[in-house]
JSON list of N, CA and C in Angstrom, two decimals:
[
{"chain": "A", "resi": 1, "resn": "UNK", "atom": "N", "xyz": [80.04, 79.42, 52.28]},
{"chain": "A", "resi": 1, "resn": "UNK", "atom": "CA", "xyz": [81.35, 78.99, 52.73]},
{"chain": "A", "resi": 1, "resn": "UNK", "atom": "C", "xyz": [82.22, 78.62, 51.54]},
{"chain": "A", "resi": 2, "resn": "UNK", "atom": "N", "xyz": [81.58, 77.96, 50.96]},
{"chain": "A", "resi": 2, "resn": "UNK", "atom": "CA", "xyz": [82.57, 77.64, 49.63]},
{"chain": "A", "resi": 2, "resn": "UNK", "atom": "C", "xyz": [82.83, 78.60, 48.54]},
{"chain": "A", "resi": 3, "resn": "UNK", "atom": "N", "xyz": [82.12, 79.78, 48.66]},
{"chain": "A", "resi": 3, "resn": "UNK", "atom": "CA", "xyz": [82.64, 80.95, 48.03]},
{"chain": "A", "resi": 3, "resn": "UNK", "atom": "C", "xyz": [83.89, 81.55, 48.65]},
{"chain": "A", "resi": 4, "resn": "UNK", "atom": "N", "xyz": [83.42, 81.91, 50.04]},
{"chain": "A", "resi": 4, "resn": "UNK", "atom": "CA", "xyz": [84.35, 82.55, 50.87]},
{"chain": "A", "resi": 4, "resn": "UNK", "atom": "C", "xyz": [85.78, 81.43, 50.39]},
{"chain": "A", "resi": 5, "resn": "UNK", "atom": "N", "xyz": [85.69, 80.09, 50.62]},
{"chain": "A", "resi": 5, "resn": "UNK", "atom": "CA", "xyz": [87.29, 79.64, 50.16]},
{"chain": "A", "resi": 5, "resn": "UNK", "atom": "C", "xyz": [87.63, 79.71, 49.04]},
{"chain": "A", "resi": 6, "resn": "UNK", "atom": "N", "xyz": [86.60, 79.85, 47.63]},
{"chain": "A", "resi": 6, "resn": "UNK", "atom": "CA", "xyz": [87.37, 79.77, 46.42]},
{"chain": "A", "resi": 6, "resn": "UNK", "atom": "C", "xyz": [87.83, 81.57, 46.31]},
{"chain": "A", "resi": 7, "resn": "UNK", "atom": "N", "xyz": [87.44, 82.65, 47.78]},
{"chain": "A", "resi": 7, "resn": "UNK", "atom": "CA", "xyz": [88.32, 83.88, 47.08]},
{"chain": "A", "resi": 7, "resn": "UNK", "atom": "C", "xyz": [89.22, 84.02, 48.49]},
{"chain": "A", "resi": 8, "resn": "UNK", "atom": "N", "xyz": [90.11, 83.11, 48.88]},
{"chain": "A", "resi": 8, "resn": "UNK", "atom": "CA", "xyz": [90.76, 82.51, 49.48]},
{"chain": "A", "resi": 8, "resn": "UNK", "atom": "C", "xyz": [90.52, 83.19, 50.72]},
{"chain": "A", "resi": 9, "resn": "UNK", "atom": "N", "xyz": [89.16, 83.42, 51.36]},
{"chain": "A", "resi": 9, "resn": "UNK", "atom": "CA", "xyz": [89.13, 83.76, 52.72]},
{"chain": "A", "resi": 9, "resn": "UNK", "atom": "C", "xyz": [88.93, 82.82, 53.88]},
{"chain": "A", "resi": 10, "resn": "UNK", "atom": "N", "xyz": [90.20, 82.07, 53.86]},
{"chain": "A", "resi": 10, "resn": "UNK", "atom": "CA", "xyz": [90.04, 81.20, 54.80]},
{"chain": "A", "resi": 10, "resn": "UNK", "atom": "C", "xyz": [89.58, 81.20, 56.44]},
{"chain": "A", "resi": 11, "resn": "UNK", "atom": "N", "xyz": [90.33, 82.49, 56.62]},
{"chain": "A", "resi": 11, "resn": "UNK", "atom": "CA", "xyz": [89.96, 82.95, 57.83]},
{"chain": "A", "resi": 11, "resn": "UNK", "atom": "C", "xyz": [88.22, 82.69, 57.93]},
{"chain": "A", "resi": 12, "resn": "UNK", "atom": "N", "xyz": [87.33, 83.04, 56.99]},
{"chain": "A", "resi": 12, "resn": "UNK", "atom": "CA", "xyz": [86.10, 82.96, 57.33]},
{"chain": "A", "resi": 12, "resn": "UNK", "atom": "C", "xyz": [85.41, 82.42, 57.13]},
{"chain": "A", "resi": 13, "resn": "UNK", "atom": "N", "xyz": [86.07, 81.07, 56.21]},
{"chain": "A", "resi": 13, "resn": "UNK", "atom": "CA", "xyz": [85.37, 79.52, 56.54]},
{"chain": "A", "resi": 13, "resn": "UNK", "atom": "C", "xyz": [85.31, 79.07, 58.00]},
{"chain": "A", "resi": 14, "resn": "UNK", "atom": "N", "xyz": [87.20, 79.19, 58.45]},
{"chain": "A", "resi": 14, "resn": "UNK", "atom": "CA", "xyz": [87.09, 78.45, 59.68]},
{"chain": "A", "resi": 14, "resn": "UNK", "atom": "C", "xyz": [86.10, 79.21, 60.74]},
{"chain": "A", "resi": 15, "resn": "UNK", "atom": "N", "xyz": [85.89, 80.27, 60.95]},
{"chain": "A", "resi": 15, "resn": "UNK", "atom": "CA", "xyz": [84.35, 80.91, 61.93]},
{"chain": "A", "resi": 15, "resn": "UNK", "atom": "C", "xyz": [83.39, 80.72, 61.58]},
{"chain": "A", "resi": 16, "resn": "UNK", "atom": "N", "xyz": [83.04, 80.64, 60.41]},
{"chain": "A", "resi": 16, "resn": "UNK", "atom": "CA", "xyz": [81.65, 79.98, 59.93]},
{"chain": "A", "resi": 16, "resn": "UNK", "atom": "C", "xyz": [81.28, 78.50, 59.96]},
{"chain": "A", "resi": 17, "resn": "UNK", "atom": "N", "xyz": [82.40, 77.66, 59.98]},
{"chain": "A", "resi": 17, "resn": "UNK", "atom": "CA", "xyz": [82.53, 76.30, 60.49]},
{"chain": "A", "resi": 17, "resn": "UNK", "atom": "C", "xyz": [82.20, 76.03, 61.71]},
{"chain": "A", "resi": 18, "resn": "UNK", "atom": "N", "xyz": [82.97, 76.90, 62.60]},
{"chain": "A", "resi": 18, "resn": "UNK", "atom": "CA", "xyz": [83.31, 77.07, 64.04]},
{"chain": "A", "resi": 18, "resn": "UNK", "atom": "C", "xyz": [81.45, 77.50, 64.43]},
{"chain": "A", "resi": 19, "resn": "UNK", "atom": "N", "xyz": [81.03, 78.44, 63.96]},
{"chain": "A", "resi": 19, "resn": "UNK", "atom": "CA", "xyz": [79.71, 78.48, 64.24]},
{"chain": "A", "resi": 19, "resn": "UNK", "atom": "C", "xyz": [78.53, 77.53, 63.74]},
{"chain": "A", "resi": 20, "resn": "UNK", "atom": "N", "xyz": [78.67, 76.96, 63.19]},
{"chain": "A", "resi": 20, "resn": "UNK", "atom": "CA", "xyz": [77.69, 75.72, 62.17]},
{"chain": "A", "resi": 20, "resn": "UNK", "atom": "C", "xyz": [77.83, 74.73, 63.13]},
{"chain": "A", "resi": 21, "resn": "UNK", "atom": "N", "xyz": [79.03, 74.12, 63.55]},
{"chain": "A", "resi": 21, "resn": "UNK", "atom": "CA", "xyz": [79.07, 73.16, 64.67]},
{"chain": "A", "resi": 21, "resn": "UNK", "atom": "C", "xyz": [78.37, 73.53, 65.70]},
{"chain": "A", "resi": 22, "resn": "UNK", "atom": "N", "xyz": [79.00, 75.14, 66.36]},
{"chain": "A", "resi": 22, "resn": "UNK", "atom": "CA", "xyz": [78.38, 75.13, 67.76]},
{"chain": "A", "resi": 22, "resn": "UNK", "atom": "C", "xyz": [76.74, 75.03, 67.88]},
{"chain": "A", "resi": 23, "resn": "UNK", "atom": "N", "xyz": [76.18, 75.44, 66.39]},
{"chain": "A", "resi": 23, "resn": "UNK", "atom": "CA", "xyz": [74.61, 76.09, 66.54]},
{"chain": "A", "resi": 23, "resn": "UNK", "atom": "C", "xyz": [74.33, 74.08, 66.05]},
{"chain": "A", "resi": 24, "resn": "UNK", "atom": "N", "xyz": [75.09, 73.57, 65.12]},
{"chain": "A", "resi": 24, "resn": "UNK", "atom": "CA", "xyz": [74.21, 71.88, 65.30]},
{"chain": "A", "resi": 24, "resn": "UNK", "atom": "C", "xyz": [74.50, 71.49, 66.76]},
{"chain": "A", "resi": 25, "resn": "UNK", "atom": "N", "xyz": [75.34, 71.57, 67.43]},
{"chain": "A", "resi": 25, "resn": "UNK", "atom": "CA", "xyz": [75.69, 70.71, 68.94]},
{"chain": "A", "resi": 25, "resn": "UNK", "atom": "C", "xyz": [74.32, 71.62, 69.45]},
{"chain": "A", "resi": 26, "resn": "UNK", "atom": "N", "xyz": [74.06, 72.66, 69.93]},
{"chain": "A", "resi": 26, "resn": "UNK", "atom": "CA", "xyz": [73.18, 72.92, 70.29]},
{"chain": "A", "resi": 26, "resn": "UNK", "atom": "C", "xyz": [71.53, 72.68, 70.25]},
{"chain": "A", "resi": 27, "resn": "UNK", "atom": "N", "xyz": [71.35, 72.75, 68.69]},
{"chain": "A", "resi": 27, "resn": "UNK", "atom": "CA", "xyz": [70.29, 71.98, 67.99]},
{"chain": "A", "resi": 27, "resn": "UNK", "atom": "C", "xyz": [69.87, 70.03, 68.69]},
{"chain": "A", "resi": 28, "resn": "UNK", "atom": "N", "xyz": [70.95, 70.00, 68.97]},
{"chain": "A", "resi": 28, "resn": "UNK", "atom": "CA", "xyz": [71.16, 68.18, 68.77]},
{"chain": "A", "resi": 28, "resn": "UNK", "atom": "C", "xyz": [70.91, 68.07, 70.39]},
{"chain": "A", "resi": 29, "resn": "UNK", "atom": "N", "xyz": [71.37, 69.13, 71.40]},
{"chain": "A", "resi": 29, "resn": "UNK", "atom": "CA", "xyz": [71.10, 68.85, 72.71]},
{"chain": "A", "resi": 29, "resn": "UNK", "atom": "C", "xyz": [69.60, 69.29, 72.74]},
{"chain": "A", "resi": 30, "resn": "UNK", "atom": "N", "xyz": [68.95, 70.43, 72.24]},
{"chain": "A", "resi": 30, "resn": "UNK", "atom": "CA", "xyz": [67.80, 70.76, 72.41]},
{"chain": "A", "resi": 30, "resn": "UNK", "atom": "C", "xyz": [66.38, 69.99, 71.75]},
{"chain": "A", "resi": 31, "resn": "UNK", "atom": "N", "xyz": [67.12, 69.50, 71.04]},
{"chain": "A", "resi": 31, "resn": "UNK", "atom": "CA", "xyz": [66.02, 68.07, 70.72]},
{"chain": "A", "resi": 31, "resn": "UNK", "atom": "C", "xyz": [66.11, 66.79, 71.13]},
{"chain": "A", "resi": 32, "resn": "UNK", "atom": "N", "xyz": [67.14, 65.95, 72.02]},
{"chain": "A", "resi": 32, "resn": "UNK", "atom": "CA", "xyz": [67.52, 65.24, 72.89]},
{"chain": "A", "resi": 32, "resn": "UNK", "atom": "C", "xyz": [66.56, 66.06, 73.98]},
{"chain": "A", "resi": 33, "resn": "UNK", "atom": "N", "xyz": [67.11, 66.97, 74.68]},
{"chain": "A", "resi": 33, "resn": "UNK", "atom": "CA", "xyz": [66.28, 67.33, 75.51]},
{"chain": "A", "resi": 33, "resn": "UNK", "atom": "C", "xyz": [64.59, 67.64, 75.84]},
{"chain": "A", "resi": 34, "resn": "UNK", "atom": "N", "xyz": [64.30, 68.19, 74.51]},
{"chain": "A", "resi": 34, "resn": "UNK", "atom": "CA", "xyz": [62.75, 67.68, 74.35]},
{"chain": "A", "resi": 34, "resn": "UNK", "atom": "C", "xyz": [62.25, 66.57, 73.95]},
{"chain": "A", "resi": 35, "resn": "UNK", "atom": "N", "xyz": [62.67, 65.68, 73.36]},
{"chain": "A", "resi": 35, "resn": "UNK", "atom": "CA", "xyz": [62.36, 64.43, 73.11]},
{"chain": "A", "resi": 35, "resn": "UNK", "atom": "C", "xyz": [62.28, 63.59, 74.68]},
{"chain": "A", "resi": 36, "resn": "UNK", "atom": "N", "xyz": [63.40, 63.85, 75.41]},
{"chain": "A", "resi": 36, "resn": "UNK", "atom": "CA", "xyz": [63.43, 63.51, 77.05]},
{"chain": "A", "resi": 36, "resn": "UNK", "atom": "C", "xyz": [61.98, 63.68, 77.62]},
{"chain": "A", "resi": 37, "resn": "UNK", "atom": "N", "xyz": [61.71, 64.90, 77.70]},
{"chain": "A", "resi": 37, "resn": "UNK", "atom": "CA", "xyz": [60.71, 65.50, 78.44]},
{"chain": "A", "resi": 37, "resn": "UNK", "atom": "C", "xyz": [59.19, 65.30, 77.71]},
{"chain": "A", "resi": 38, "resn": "UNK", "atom": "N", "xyz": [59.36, 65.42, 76.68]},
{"chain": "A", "resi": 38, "resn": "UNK", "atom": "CA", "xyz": [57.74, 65.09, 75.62]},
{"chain": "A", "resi": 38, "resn": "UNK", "atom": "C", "xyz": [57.62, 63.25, 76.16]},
{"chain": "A", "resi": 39, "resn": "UNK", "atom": "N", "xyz": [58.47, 62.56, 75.63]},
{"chain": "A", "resi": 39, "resn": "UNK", "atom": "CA", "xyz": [58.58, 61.23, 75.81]},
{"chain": "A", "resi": 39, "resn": "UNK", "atom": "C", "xyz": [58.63, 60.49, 74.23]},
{"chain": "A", "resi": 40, "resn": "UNK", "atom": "N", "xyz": [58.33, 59.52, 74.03]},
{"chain": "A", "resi": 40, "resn": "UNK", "atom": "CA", "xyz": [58.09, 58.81, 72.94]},
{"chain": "A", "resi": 40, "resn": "UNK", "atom": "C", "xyz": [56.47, 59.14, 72.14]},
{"chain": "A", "resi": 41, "resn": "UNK", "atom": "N", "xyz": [56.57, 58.80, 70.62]},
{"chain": "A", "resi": 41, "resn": "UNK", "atom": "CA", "xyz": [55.38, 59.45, 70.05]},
{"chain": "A", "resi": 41, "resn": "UNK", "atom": "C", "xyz": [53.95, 58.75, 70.54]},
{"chain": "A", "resi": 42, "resn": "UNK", "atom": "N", "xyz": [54.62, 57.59, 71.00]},
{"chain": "A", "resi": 42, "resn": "UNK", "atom": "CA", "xyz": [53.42, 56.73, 71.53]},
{"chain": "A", "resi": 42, "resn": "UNK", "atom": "C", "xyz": [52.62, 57.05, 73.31]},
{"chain": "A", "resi": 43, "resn": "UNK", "atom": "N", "xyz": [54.16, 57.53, 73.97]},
{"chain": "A", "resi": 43, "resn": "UNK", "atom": "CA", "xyz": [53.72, 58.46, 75.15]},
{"chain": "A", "resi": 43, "resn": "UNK", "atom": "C", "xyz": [52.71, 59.02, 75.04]},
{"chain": "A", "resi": 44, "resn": "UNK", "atom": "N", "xyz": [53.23, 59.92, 74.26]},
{"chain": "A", "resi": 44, "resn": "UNK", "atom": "CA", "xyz": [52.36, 61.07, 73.57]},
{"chain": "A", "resi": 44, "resn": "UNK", "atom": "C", "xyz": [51.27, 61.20, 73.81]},
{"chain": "A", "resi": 45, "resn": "UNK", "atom": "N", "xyz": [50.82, 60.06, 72.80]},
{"chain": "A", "resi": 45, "resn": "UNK", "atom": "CA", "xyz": [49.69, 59.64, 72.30]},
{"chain": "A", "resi": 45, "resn": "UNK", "atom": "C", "xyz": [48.69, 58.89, 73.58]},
{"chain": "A", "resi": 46, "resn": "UNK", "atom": "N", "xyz": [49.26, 58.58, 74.26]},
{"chain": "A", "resi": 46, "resn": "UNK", "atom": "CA", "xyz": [48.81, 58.28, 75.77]},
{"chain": "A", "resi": 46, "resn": "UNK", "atom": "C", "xyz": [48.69, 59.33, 76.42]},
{"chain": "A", "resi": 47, "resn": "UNK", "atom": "N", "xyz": [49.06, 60.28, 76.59]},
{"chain": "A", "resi": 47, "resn": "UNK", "atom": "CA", "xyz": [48.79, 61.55, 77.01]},
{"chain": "A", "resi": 47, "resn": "UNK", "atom": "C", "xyz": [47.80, 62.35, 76.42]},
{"chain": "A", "resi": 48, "resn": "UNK", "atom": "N", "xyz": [47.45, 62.41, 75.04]},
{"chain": "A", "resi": 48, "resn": "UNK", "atom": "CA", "xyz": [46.63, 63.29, 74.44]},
{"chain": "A", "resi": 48, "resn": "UNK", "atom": "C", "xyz": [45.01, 62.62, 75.00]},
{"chain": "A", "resi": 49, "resn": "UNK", "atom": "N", "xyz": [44.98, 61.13, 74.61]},
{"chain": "A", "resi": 49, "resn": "UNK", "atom": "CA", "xyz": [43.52, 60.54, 74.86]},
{"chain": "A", "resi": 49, "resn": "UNK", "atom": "C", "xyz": [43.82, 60.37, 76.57]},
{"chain": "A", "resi": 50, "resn": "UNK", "atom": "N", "xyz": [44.36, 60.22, 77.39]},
{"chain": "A", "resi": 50, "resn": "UNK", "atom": "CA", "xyz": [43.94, 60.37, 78.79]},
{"chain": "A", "resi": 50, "resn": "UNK", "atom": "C", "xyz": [43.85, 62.08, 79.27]},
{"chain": "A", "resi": 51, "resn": "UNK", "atom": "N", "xyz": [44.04, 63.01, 78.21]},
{"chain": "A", "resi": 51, "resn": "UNK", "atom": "CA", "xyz": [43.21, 64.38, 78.42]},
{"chain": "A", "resi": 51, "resn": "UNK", "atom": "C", "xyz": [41.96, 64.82, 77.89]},
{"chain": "A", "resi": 52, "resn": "UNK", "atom": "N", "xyz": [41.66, 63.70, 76.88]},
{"chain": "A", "resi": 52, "resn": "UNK", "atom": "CA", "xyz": [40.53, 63.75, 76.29]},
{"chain": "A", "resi": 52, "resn": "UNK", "atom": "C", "xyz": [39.13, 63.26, 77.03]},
{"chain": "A", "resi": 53, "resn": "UNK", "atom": "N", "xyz": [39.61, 62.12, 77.83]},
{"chain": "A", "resi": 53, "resn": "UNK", "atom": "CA", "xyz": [38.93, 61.53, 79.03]},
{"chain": "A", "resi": 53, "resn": "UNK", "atom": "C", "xyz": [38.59, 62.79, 79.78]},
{"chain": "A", "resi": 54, "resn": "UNK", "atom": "N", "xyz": [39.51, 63.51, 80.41]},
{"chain": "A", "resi": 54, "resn": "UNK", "atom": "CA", "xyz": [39.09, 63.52, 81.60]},
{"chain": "A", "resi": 54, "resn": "UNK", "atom": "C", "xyz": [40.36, 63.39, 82.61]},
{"chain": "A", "resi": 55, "resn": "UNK", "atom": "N", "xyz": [41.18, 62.74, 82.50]},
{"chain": "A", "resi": 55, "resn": "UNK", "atom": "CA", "xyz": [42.23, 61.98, 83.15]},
{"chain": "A", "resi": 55, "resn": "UNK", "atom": "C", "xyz": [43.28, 62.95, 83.87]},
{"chain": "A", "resi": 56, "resn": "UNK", "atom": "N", "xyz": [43.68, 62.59, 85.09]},
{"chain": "A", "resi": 56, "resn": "UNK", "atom": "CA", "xyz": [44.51, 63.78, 85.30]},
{"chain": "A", "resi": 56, "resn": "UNK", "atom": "C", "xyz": [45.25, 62.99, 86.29]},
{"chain": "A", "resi": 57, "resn": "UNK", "atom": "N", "xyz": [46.91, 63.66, 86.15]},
{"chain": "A", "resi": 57, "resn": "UNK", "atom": "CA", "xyz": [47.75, 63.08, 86.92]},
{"chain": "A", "resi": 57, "resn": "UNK", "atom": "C", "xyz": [47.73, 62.73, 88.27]},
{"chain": "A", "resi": 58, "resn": "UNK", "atom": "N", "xyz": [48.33, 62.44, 88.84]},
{"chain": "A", "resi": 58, "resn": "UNK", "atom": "CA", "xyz": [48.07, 62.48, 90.55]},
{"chain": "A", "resi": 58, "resn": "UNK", "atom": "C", "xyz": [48.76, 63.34, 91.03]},
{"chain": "A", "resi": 59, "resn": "UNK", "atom": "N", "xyz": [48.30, 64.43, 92.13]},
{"chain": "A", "resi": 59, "resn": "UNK", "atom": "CA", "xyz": [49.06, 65.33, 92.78]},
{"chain": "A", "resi": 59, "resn": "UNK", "atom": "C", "xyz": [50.98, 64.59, 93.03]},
{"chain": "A", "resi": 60, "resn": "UNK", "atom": "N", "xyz": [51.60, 65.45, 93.36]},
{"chain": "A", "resi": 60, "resn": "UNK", "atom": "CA", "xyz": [52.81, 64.85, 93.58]},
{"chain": "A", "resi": 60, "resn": "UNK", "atom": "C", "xyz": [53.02, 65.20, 95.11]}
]
């Protein structure tokens, strides 16, 4: 990007900007969203040794 502006192609900073945002907003929901669903590292970790047991959820 900072090439593209020092040979004054501005036009293709601002789309390459424009795409860097959209692909971090995306990044930032998709690890919010797995972090949701995995749980906390300590969850986790409650999950790994109650499969190690034996342990299994309850039907729903």
């Amino acid at each position: 990007m900072r090439l593209a502006y020092e040979d004054g192609a501005d036009w293709l900073v601002e789309v390459l900007e424009y795409e860097r945002e959209s692909a971090s907003a995306q990044l930032a929901f998709a690890l919010e969203d797995y972090e949701r669903k995995m749980g906390t590292p300590e969850e986790q970790e409650h999950r790994r040794e109650k499969a190690k047991r034996g342990e299994r959820r309850p039907a729903k």
